[in-house]
Coordinates of C-alpha atoms in Angstrom, one line a residue:
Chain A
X1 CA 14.4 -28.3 31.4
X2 CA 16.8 -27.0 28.9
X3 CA 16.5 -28.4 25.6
X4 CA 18.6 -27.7 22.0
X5 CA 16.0 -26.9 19.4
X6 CA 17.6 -28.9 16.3
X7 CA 18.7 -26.8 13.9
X8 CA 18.1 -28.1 10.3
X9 CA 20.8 -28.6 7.7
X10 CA 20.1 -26.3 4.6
X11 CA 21.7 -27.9 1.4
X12 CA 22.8 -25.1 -0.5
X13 CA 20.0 -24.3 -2.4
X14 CA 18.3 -23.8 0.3
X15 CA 21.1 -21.3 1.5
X16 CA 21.1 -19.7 -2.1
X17 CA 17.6 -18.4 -1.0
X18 CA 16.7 -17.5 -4.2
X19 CA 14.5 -20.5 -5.2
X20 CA 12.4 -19.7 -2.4
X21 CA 12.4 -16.1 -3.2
X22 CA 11.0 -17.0 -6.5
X23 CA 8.4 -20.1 -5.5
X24 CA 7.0 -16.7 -2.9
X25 CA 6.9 -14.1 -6.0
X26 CA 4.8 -16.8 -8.1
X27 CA 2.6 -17.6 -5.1
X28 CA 1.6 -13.5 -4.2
X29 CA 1.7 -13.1 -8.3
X30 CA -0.8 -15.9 -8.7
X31 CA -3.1 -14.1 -5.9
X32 CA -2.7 -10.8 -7.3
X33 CA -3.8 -12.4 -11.2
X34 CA -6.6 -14.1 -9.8
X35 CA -7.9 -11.1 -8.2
X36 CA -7.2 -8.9 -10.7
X37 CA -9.6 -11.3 -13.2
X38 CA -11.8 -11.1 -10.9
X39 CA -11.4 -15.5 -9.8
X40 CA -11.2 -14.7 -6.5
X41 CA -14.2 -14.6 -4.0
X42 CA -14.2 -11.8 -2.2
X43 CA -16.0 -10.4 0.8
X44 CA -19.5 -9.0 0.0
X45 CA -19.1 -5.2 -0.2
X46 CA -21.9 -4.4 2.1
X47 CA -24.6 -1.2 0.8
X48 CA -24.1 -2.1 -2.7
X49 CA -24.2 -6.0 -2.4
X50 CA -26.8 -7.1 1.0
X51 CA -27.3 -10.3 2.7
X52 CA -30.8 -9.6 2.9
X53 CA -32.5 -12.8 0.5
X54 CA -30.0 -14.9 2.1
X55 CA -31.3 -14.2 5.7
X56 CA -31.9 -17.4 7.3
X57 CA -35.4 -17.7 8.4
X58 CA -34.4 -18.2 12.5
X59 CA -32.5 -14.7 11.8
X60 CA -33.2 -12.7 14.8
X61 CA -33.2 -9.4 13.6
X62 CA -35.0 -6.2 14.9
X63 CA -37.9 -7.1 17.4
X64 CA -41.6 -5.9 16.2
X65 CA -45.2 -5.8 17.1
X66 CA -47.5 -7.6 14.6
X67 CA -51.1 -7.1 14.1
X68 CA -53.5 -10.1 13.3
X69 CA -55.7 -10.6 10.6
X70 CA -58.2 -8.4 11.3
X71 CA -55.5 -5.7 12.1
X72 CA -55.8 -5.9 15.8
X73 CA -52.3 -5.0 17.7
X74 CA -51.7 -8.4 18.7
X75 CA -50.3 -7.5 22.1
X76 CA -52.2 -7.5 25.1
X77 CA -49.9 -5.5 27.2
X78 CA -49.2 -8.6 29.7
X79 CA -45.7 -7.0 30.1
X80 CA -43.7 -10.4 30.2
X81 CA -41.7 -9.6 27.2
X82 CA -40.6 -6.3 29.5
X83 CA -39.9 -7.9 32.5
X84 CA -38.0 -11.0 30.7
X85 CA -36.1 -8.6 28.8
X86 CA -32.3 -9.0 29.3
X87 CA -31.1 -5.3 29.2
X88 CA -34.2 -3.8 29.7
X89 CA -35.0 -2.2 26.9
X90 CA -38.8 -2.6 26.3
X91 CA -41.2 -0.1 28.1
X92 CA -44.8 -0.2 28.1
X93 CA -47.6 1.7 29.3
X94 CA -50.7 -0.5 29.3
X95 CA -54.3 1.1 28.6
X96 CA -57.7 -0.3 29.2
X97 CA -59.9 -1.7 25.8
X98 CA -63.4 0.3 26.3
X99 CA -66.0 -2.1 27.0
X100 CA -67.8 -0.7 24.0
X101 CA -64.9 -1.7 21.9
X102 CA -65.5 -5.2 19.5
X103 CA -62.6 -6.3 21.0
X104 CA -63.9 -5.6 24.9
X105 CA -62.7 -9.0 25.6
X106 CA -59.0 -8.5 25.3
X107 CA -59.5 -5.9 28.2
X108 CA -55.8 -4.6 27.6
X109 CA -53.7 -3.0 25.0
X110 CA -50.3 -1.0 24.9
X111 CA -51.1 2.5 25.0
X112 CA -47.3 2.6 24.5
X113 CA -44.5 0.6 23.7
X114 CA -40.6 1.9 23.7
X115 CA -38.1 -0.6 22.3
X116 CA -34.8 1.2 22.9
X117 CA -32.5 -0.2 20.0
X118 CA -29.9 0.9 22.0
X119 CA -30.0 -1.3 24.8
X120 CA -31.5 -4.0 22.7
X121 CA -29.1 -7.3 22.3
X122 CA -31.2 -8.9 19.7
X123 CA -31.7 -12.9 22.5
X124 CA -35.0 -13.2 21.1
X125 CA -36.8 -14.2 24.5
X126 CA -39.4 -11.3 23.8
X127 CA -40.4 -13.4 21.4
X128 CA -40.1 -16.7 23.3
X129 CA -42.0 -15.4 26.1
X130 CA -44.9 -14.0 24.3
X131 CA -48.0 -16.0 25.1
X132 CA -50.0 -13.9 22.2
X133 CA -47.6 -14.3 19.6
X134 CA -47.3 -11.0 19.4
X135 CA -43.5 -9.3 19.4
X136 CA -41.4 -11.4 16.5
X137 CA -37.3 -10.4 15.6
X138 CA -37.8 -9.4 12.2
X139 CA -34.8 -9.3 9.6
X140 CA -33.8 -5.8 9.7
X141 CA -30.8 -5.5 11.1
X142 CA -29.4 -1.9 9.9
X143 CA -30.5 0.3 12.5
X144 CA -29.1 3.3 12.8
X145 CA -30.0 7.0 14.0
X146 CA -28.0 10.4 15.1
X147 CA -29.6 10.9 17.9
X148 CA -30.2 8.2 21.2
X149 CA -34.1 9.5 21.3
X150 CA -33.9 8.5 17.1
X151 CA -32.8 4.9 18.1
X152 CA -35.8 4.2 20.6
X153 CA -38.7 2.6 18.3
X154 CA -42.0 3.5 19.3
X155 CA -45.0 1.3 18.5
X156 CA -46.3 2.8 15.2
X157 CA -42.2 2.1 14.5
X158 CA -42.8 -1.2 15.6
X159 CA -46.0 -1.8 14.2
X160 CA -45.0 -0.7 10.4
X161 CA -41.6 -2.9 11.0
X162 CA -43.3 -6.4 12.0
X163 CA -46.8 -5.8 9.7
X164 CA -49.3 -8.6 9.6
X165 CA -49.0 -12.5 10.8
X166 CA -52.5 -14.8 10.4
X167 CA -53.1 -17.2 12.8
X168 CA -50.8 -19.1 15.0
X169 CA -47.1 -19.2 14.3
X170 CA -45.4 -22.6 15.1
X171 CA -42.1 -21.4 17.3
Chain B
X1 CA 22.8 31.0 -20.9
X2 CA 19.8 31.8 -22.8
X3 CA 16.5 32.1 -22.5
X4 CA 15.0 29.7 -24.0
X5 CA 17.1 27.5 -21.8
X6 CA 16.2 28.6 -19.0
X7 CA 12.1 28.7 -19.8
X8 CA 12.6 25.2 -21.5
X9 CA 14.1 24.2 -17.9
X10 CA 11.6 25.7 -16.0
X11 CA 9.1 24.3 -17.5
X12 CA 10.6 20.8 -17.1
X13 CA 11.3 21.3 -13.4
X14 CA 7.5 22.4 -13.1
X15 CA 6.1 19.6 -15.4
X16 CA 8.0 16.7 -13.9
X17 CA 7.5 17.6 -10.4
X18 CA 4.0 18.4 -10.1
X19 CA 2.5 16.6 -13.4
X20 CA 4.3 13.9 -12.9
X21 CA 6.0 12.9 -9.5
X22 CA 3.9 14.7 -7.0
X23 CA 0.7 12.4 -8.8
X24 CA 2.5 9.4 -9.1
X25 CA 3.7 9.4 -5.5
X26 CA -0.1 10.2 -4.2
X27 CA -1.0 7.1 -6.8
X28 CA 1.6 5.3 -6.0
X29 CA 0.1 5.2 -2.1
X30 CA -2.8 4.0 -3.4
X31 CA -1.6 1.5 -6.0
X32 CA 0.3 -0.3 -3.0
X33 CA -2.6 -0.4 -1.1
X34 CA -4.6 -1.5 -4.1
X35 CA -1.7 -4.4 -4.8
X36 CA -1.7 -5.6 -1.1
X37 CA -5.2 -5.6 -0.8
X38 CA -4.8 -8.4 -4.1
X39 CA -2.1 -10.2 -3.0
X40 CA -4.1 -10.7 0.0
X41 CA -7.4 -11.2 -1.7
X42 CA -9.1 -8.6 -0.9
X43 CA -10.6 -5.9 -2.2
X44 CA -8.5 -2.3 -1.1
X45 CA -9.8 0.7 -1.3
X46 CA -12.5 1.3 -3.9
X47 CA -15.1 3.6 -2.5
X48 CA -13.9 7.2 -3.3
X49 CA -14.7 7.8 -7.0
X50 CA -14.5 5.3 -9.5
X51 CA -12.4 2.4 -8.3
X52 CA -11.1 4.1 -5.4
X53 CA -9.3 6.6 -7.7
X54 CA -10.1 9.6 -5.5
X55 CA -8.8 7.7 -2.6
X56 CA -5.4 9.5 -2.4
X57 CA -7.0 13.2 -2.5
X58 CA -9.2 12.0 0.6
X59 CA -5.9 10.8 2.2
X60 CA -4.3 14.2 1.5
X61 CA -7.2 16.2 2.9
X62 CA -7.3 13.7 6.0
X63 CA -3.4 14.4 6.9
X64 CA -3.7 18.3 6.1
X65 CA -6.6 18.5 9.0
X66 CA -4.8 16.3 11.5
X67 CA -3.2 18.0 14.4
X68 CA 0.2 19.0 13.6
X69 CA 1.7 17.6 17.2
X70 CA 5.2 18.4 18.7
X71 CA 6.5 16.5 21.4
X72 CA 7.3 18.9 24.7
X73 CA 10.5 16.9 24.4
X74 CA 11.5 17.1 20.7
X75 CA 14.3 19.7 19.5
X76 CA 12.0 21.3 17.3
X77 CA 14.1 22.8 14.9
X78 CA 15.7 19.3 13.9
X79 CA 12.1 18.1 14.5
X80 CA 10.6 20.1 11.8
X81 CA 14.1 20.2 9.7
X82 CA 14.0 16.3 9.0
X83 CA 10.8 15.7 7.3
X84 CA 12.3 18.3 4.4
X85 CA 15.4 16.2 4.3
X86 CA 14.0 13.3 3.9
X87 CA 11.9 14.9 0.7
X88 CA 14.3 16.6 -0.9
X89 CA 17.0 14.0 -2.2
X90 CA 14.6 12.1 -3.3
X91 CA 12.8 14.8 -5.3
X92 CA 16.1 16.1 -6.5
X93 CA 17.6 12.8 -7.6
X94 CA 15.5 13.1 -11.0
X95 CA 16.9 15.7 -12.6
X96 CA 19.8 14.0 -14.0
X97 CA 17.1 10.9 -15.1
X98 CA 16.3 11.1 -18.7
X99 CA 13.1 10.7 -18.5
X100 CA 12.6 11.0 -22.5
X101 CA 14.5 11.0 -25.9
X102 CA 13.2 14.9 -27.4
X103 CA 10.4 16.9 -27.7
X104 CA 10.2 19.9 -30.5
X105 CA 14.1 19.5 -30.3
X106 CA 14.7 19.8 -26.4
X107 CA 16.3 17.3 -24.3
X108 CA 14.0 15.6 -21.7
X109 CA 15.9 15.9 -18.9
X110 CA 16.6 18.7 -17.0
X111 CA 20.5 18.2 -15.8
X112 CA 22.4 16.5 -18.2
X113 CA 25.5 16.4 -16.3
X114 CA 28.4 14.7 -16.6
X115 CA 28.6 13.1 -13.8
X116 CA 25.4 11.8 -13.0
X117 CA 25.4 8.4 -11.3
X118 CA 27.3 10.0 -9.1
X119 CA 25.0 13.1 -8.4
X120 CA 22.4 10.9 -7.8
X121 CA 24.5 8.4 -5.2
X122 CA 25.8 12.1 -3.5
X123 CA 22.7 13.1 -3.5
X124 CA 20.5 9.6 -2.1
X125 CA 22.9 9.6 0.4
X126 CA 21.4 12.8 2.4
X127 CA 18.4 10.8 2.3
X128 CA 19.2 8.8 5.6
X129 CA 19.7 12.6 7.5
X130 CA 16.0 12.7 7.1
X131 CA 15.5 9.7 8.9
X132 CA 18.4 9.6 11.5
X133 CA 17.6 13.2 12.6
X134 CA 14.1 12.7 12.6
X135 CA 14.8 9.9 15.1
X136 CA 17.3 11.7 17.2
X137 CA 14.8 15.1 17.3
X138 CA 11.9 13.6 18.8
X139 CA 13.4 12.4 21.7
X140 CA 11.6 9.2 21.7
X141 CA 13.2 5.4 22.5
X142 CA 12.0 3.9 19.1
X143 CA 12.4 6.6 16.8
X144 CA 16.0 6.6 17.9
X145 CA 16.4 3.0 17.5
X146 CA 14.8 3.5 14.1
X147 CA 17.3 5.9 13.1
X148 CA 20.3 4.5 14.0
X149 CA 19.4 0.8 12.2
X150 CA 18.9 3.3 9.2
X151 CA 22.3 4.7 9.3
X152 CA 23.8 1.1 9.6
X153 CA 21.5 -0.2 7.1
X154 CA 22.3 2.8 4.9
X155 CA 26.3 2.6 5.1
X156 CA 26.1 -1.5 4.5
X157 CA 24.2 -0.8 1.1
X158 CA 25.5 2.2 -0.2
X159 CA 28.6 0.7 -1.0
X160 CA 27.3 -2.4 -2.8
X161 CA 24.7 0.1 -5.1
X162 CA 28.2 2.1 -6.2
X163 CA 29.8 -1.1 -6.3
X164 CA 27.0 -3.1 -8.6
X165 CA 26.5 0.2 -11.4
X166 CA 30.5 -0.3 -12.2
X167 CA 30.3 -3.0 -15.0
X168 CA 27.6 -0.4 -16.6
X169 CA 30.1 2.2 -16.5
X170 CA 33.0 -0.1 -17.1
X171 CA 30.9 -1.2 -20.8
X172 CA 29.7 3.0 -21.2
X173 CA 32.8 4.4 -20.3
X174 CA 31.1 7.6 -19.0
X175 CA 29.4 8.7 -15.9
X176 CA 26.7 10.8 -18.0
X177 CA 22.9 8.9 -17.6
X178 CA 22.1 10.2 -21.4
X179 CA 25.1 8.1 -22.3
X180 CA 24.0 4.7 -20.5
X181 CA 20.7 5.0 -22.7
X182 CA 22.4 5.8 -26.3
X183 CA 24.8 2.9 -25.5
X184 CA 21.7 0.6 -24.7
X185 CA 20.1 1.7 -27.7
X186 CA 23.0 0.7 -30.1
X187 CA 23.8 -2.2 -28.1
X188 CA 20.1 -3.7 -26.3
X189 CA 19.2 -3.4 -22.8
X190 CA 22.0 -4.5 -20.2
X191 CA 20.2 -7.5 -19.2
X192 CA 18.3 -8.3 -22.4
X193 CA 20.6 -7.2 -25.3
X194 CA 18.0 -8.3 -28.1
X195 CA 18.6 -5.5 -30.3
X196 CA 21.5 -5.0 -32.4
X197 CA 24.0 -7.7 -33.5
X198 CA 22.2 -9.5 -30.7
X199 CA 24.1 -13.2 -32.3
X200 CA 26.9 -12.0 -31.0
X201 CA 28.5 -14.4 -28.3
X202 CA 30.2 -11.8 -26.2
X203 CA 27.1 -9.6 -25.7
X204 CA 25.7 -12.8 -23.9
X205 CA 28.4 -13.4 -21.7
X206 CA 28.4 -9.7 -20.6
X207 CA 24.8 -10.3 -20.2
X208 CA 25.3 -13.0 -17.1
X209 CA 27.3 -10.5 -14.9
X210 CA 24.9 -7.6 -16.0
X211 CA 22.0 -9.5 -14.9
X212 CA 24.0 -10.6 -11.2
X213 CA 25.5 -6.9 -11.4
X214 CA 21.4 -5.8 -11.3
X215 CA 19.8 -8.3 -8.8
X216 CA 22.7 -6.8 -6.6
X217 CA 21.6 -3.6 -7.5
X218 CA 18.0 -3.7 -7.2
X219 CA 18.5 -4.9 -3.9
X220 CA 20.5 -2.4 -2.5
X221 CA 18.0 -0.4 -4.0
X222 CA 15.5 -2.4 -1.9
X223 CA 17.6 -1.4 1.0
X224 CA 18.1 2.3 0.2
X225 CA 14.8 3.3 0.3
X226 CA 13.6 1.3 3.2
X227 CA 11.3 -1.2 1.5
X228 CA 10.0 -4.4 3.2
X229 CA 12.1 -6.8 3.5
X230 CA 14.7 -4.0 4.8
X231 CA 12.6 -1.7 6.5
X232 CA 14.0 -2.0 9.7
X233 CA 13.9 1.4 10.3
X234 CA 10.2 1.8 10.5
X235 CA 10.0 -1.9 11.4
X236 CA 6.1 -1.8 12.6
X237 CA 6.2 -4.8 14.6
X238 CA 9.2 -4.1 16.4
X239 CA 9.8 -0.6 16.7
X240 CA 5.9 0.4 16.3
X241 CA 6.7 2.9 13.3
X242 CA 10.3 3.7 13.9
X243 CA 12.1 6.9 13.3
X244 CA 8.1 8.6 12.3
X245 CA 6.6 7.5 15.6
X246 CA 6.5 10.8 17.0
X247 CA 5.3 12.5 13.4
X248 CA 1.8 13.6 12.6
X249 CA 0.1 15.6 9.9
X250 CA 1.6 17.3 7.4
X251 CA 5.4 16.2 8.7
X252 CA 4.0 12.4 8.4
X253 CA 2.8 12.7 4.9
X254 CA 6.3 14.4 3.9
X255 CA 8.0 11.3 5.3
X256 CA 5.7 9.4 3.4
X257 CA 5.9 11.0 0.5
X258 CA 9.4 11.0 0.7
X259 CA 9.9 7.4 1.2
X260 CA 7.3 6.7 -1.9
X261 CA 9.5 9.6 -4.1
X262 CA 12.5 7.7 -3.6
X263 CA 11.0 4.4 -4.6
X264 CA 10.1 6.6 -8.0
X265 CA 13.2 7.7 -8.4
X266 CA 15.3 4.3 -7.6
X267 CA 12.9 2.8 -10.2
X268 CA 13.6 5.6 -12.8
X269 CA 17.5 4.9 -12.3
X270 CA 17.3 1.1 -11.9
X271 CA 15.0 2.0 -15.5
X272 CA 17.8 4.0 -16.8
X273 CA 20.4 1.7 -16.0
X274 CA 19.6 -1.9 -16.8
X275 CA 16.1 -1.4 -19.1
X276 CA 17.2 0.9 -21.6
X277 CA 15.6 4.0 -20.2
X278 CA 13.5 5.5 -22.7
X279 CA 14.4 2.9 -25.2
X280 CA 11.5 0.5 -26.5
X281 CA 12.7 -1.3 -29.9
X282 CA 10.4 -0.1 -32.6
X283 CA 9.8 3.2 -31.5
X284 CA 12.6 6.1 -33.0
X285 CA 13.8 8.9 -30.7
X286 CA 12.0 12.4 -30.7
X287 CA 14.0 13.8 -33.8
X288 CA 11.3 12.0 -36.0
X289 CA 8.3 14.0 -34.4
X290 CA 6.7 15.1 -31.2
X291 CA 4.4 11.9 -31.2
X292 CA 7.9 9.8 -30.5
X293 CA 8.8 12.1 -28.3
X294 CA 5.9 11.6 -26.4
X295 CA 5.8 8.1 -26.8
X296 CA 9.2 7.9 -25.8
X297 CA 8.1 9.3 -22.3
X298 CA 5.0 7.0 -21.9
X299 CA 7.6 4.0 -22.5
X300 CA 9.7 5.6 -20.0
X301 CA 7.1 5.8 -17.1
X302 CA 5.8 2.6 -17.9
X303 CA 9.2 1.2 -17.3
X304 CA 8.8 2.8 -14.4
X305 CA 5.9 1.8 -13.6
X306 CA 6.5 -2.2 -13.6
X307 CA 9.5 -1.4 -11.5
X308 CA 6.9 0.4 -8.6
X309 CA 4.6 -2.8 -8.8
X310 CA 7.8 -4.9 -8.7
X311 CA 9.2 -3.1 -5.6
X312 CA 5.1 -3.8 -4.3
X313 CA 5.5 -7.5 -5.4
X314 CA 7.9 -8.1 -3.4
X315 CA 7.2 -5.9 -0.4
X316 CA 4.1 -7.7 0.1
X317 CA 5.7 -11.6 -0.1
X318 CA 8.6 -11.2 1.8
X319 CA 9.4 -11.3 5.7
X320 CA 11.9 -8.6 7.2
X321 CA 15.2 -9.5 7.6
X322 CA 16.5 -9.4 11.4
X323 CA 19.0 -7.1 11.9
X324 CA 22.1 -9.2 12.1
X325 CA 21.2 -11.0 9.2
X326 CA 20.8 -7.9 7.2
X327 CA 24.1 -6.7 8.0
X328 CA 25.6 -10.3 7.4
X329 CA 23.7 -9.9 4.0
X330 CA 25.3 -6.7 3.2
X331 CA 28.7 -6.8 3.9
X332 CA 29.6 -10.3 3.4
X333 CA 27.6 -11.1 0.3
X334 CA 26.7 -8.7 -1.9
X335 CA 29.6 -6.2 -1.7
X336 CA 31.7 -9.5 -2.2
X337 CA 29.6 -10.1 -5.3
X338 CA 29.5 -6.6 -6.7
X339 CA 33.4 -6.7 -6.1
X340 CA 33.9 -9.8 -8.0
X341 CA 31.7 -9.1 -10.7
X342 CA 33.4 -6.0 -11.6
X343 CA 36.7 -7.9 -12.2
X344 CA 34.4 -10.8 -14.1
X345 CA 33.0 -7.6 -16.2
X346 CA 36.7 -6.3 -16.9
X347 CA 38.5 -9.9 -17.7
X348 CA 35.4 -10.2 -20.1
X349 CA 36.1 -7.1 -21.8
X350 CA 39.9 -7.5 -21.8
X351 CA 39.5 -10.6 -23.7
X352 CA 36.7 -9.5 -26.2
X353 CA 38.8 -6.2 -26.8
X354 CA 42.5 -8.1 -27.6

């Protein structure tokens, strides 16, 4: 349907223009002094300034392998975090515990495990689906590397990024 | 002519073009992006040196190594002609600005000619070639449209910027830009005539139709060199960069440059003509020592200086025009106000002078 958009009727200060010209230049001028003085908050300028003591703690950052209080690698190379993983980016190589070992009972560790950051989306269900508490999203989030072999984290990687967690973490 | 004349020239030409306007343009880039960023809240550029002061060598350096691209299309000889043009006027304009009082006994300005204003409307004029065959020569749908708004928008304003400087020369009585600043110094700045016999009624009623005589001015001015709210020709949103769509590199930066130069030099004449030039009250002229004649200058680019971040002020508050409305704007106000107020400006003297 057709329709007339009503015009409106300018008195003529409105149709001097001017006023409005000015009320704009004290608006802009006001932002401009503000900043300039420094009133103004601004964006956080990013490698100076970080976010990192403001991190919430459900921050899902970087995922990493933690070792337990007696510095056992906490995985037990079940592979669940690599079959739940989204974009397949985890890889691990399981390896048999010795039976001579103190920790015989465990029966497996990873004798390797890849985390390409690449592929990685940061959903956290590694860490969801771990029955040994063992792969957490840690807070690092800057991960960066020229090369794409650079950007996959191998386990001492892993290992140094997620460090030690005692006992049983309440998810 | 003498030598010393001619060195004392030279050295001017050299000084004021690379000391002075060649940094100021690169700095005036980055004060308008410093300005906007504010007016916006935010923070602009500030990582190359201290406070982003580097920030315009980086730019340089990034348009030198760009590809220097011509379209398969483009006349090339008009293509690579217009960038110069657009330059040039601008960079030539300031020789007939006096840009300072005296220094060790010679004149700071390189061309006192008589008939300046002029020179420098002649010469402003070419400006637009720059633009309109930069638009025609690449062969391109919006560089053309570009260039033929500028042309229009160029002839619509012209005439109100000669029309609006009259009352000045109607008061000075002389076309010579030297002239405009000794008359301002005996009788106060055009639109703030404080010093002198500054009680005097008559200066104050001059003053009203100097002050409408500058708006006018200012925003032909506006107009002339293509800034916001008249910058059809590059019009982003519409025409996607206008008459330099099809520029790159070096031939970019020149159009850039040259659009920046002439806001430096439409500030140094708006300067000259309406604030007094080098004029500040206080501060003697250069024949009382080199350290006036230096702080004449200063005065001079501050001036010049408030004018750029005035000409930012408003770039970055203010919504383009459309096109009809701009030419509406031009030819049916403000050439009818610069008209009248020239008769207003005469009457007044008529009466003041039986």
């Amino acid at each position: 349907m057709a329709m007339t958009v009503p015009r409106p009727k300018l008195n003529w200060r409105e149709r001097l223009y001017l006023p409005a010209i000015v009320a704009g230049l004290a608006i802009t001028f006001k932002h401009f002094k503000n900043m300039l003085f420094g009133h103004t908050k601004v964006t956080m300028e990013y490698p100076e300034q970080k976010p990192d003591s403001r991190l919430p703690d459900h921050y899902r950052g970087a995922p990493a392998l933690v070792r337990d209080e007696d510095g056992r690698v906490r995985c037990v190379a079940c592979q669940l975090c690599e079959f739940i993983c989204p974009p397949r980016a985890i890889k691990i190589i399981p390896g048999e515990i010795a039976s001579t070992d103190h920790f015989a009972r465990v029966e497996k560790y990873p004798e390797q495990f890849d985390i390409d950051m690449i592929r990685c989306i940061f959903c956290g269900m590694c860490e969801e689906v771990c029955p040994e508490q063992a792969i957490f999203l840690r807070k690092d989030y800057a991960i960066t590397g020229f090369t794409r072999a650079e950007m996959v984290h191998h386990k001492e990687k892993l290992l140094e990024i997620g460090g030690v967690i005692h006992g049983v973490v309440l998810k | 002519m003498d030598s010393f004349f001619v060195i004392t020239s030279l050295l001017k030409i050299v000084g004021i073009l690379f000391v002075v306007i060649l940094p100021m343009v690169s700095y005036a880039v980055y004060a308008e992006r410093r300005v906007s960023a504010f007016i916006q809240d935010r923070m602009g550029p500030n990582r190359v040196g201290p406070a982003g002061l580097f920030q315009p060598i980086a730019d340089m350096f990034k348009l030198l190594l760009k590809e220097d691209f011509t379209p398969r299309a483009a006349n090339t000889f008009y293509y690579w002609l217009a960038p110069c043009l657009a330059v040039m006027p601008a960079i030539i304009t300031i020789a007939v600005v006096p840009f300072g009082s005296t220094l060790f006994g010679v004149p700071m300005i390189i061309a006192d000619v008589n008939v300046g204003i002029l020179f420098v409307f002649a010469i402003a004029s070419l400006g637009v070639y720059g633009i309109v065959i930069g638009g025609w020569a690449s062969n391109s749908k919006y560089p053309f449209l570009g260039g033929i708004r500028s042309s229009a928008q160029m002839l619509s304003y012209e005439l109100s910027l000669g029309l609006a400087v009259i009352p000045v020369f109607l008061l000075v009585g002389n076309l010579r830009l030297t002239s405009v600043v000794r008359y301002q110094i005996e009788h106060g700045w055009f639109i703030a005539p404080f010093v002198g016999d500054w009680m005097n009624p008559w200066k104050w009623l001059l003053a009203i139709p100097m002050i409408i005589s500058f708006l006018v001015f200012l925003i032909a001015i506006f107009a002339e060199t293509n800034r916001l709210p008249f910058d059809l020709p590059e019009a982003e949103q519409e025409l996607a960069g206008g008459y330099n769509i099809e520029y790159s590199s070096m031939k970019f930066a020149l159009y850039f440059l040259g659009e920046y130069a002439a806001m430096i030099t439409g500030s140094a004449i708006t300067v000259t003509l309406f604030f007094g030039g080098w004029h500040f009250p206080g501060i003697p002229d250069g024949s009382h020592g080199w350290i006036f004649g230096l702080m004449n200058i200063a005065v001079f680019f501050a001036k010049v200086a408030i004018m750029i971040f005035i000409f930012m002020w408003v770039r970055w508050t203010l919504p383009r025009f459309r096109w009809d409305q701009l030419m509406r704007l031009g030819w049916l106000f403000f050439f009818e106000i610069a008209l009248v107020n020239i008769f207003i400006v005469a009457g007044i003297m008529a009466f003041h002078q039986s």
